[in-house]
PDB file of C-alpha atoms in Angstrom:
ATOM      1  CA  PHE A   1      45.791  -0.243  17.241  1.00  0.00           C
ATOM      2  CA  SER A   2      41.998  -0.233  17.152  1.00  0.00           C
ATOM      3  CA  SER A   3      39.585  -0.353  20.057  1.00  0.00           C
ATOM      4  CA  CYS A   4      38.041  -3.513  18.567  1.00  0.00           C
ATOM      5  CA  VAL A   5      39.756  -6.425  16.851  1.00  0.00           C
ATOM      6  CA  LEU A   6      38.269  -9.225  14.729  1.00  0.00           C
ATOM      7  CA  ILE A   7      40.173 -12.498  15.058  1.00  0.00           C
ATOM      8  CA  GLU A   8      39.675 -15.149  12.370  1.00  0.00           C
ATOM      9  CA  CYS A   9      39.916 -18.692  13.727  1.00  0.00           C
ATOM     10  CA  GLY A  10      40.649 -21.710  11.555  1.00  0.00           C
ATOM     11  CA  ASP A  11      39.774 -25.345  12.207  1.00  0.00           C
ATOM     12  CA  SER A  12      43.209 -26.669  13.221  1.00  0.00           C
ATOM     13  CA  LEU A  13      44.404 -26.941  16.811  1.00  0.00           C
ATOM     14  CA  ASP A  14      47.288 -24.599  15.950  1.00  0.00           C
ATOM     15  CA  SER A  15      44.836 -21.956  14.727  1.00  0.00           C
ATOM     16  CA  ILE A  16      42.575 -22.382  17.759  1.00  0.00           C
ATOM     17  CA  ASN A  17      45.542 -21.985  20.127  1.00  0.00           C
ATOM     18  CA  ALA A  18      46.818 -18.975  18.149  1.00  0.00           C
ATOM     19  CA  THR A  19      43.352 -17.412  18.483  1.00  0.00           C
ATOM     20  CA  SER A  20      43.425 -17.916  22.245  1.00  0.00           C
ATOM     21  CA  SER A  21      46.890 -16.355  22.430  1.00  0.00           C
ATOM     22  CA  ALA A  22      45.777 -13.367  20.330  1.00  0.00           C
ATOM     23  CA  ILE A  23      42.741 -12.879  22.583  1.00  0.00           C
ATOM     24  CA  VAL A  24      44.945 -12.585  25.680  1.00  0.00           C
ATOM     25  CA  LYS A  25      47.310 -10.187  23.885  1.00  0.00           C
ATOM     26  CA  TYR A  26      44.566  -7.849  22.646  1.00  0.00           C
ATOM     27  CA  VAL A  27      42.478  -7.896  25.841  1.00  0.00           C
ATOM     28  CA  SER A  28      45.557  -6.886  27.841  1.00  0.00           C
ATOM     29  CA  GLN A  29      45.915  -3.934  25.435  1.00  0.00           C
ATOM     30  CA  ARG A  30      42.298  -2.881  26.178  1.00  0.00           C
ATOM     31  CA  ALA A  31      40.788  -4.003  22.869  1.00  0.00           C
ATOM     32  CA  GLY A  32      37.330  -5.465  22.492  1.00  0.00           C
ATOM     33  CA  ILE A  33      37.384  -8.820  20.719  1.00  0.00           C
ATOM     34  CA  GLY A  34      35.302 -10.218  17.881  1.00  0.00           C
ATOM     35  CA  ILE A  35      35.868 -13.879  17.067  1.00  0.00           C
ATOM     36  CA  ASN A  36      34.937 -15.489  13.746  1.00  0.00           C
ATOM     37  CA  ALA A  37      35.051 -19.206  14.502  1.00  0.00           C
ATOM     38  CA  GLY A  38      32.849 -20.196  11.574  1.00  0.00           C
ATOM     39  CA  ARG A  39      35.523 -22.474  10.140  1.00  0.00           C
ATOM     40  CA  ILE A  40      35.433 -24.848  13.123  1.00  0.00           C
ATOM     41  CA  ARG A  41      33.739 -28.086  12.087  1.00  0.00           C
ATOM     42  CA  ALA A  42      30.265 -29.012  13.293  1.00  0.00           C
ATOM     43  CA  LEU A  43      29.542 -31.396  16.144  1.00  0.00           C
ATOM     44  CA  GLY A  44      29.983 -34.992  15.008  1.00  0.00           C
ATOM     45  CA  SER A  45      31.939 -34.180  11.844  1.00  0.00           C
ATOM     46  CA  PRO A  46      34.452 -36.925  11.017  1.00  0.00           C
ATOM     47  CA  ILE A  47      38.132 -36.301  11.749  1.00  0.00           C
ATOM     48  CA  ARG A  48      41.032 -38.284  10.247  1.00  0.00           C
ATOM     49  CA  GLY A  49      38.789 -40.189   7.864  1.00  0.00           C
ATOM     50  CA  GLY A  50      36.201 -41.093  10.499  1.00  0.00           C
ATOM     51  CA  GLU A  51      38.719 -42.266  13.110  1.00  0.00           C
ATOM     52  CA  ALA A  52      37.285 -39.695  15.510  1.00  0.00           C
ATOM     53  CA  PHE A  53      34.431 -37.189  15.565  1.00  0.00           C
ATOM     54  CA  HIS A  54      34.579 -33.458  16.193  1.00  0.00           C
ATOM     55  CA  THR A  55      33.326 -31.930  19.444  1.00  0.00           C
ATOM     56  CA  GLY A  56      31.908 -28.903  17.602  1.00  0.00           C
ATOM     57  CA  CYS A  57      32.487 -25.223  18.321  1.00  0.00           C
ATOM     58  CA  ILE A  58      30.966 -24.896  21.821  1.00  0.00           C
ATOM     59  CA  PRO A  59      33.978 -26.319  23.737  1.00  0.00           C
ATOM     60  CA  PHE A  60      36.240 -23.925  21.834  1.00  0.00           C
ATOM     61  CA  TYR A  61      33.976 -20.927  22.532  1.00  0.00           C
ATOM     62  CA  LYS A  62      34.243 -21.803  26.224  1.00  0.00           C
ATOM     63  CA  HIS A  63      38.035 -21.926  25.830  1.00  0.00           C
ATOM     64  CA  PHE A  64      37.964 -18.466  24.194  1.00  0.00           C
ATOM     65  CA  GLN A  65      35.726 -17.115  26.973  1.00  0.00           C
ATOM     66  CA  THR A  66      38.265 -18.288  29.557  1.00  0.00           C
ATOM     67  CA  ALA A  67      41.024 -16.511  27.610  1.00  0.00           C
ATOM     68  CA  VAL A  68      38.983 -13.277  27.508  1.00  0.00           C
ATOM     69  CA  LYS A  69      38.341 -13.344  31.252  1.00  0.00           C
ATOM     70  CA  SER A  70      41.920 -14.345  32.159  1.00  0.00           C
ATOM     71  CA  CYS A  71      43.200 -10.781  31.621  1.00  0.00           C
ATOM     72  CA  SER A  72      41.956  -7.416  32.719  1.00  0.00           C
ATOM     73  CA  GLN A  73      41.962  -4.357  30.530  1.00  0.00           C
ATOM     74  CA  GLY A  74      44.639  -2.328  32.254  1.00  0.00           C
ATOM     75  CA  GLY A  75      43.417  -3.399  35.697  1.00  0.00           C
ATOM     76  CA  VAL A  76      40.205  -1.448  35.090  1.00  0.00           C
ATOM     77  CA  ARG A  77      37.737  -4.078  33.870  1.00  0.00           C
ATOM     78  CA  GLY A  78      37.529  -7.556  32.415  1.00  0.00           C
ATOM     79  CA  GLY A  79      37.771  -8.204  28.704  1.00  0.00           C
ATOM     80  CA  ALA A  80      34.791  -8.371  26.353  1.00  0.00           C
ATOM     81  CA  ALA A  81      34.200 -10.480  23.260  1.00  0.00           C
ATOM     82  CA  THR A  82      31.459 -11.201  20.729  1.00  0.00           C
TER      83      THR A  82
END
């Protein structure tokens, strides 16, 4: 595998959770992480026909940051992501 991995994240909760899972997997294998979360809807975007409104990408970036820091890279150092 490569020393750096780009993970594409979709807008669904399943995709966001799969991204978080992939982050933990790759960080534990000593890979640096790049995350493309450009598909996540903007803050205030309507969900389910306007029934609810999206929280935007920031809460999910914080979730990804927690996933990165939850594992060490072989016990040597913490993970890194951009």
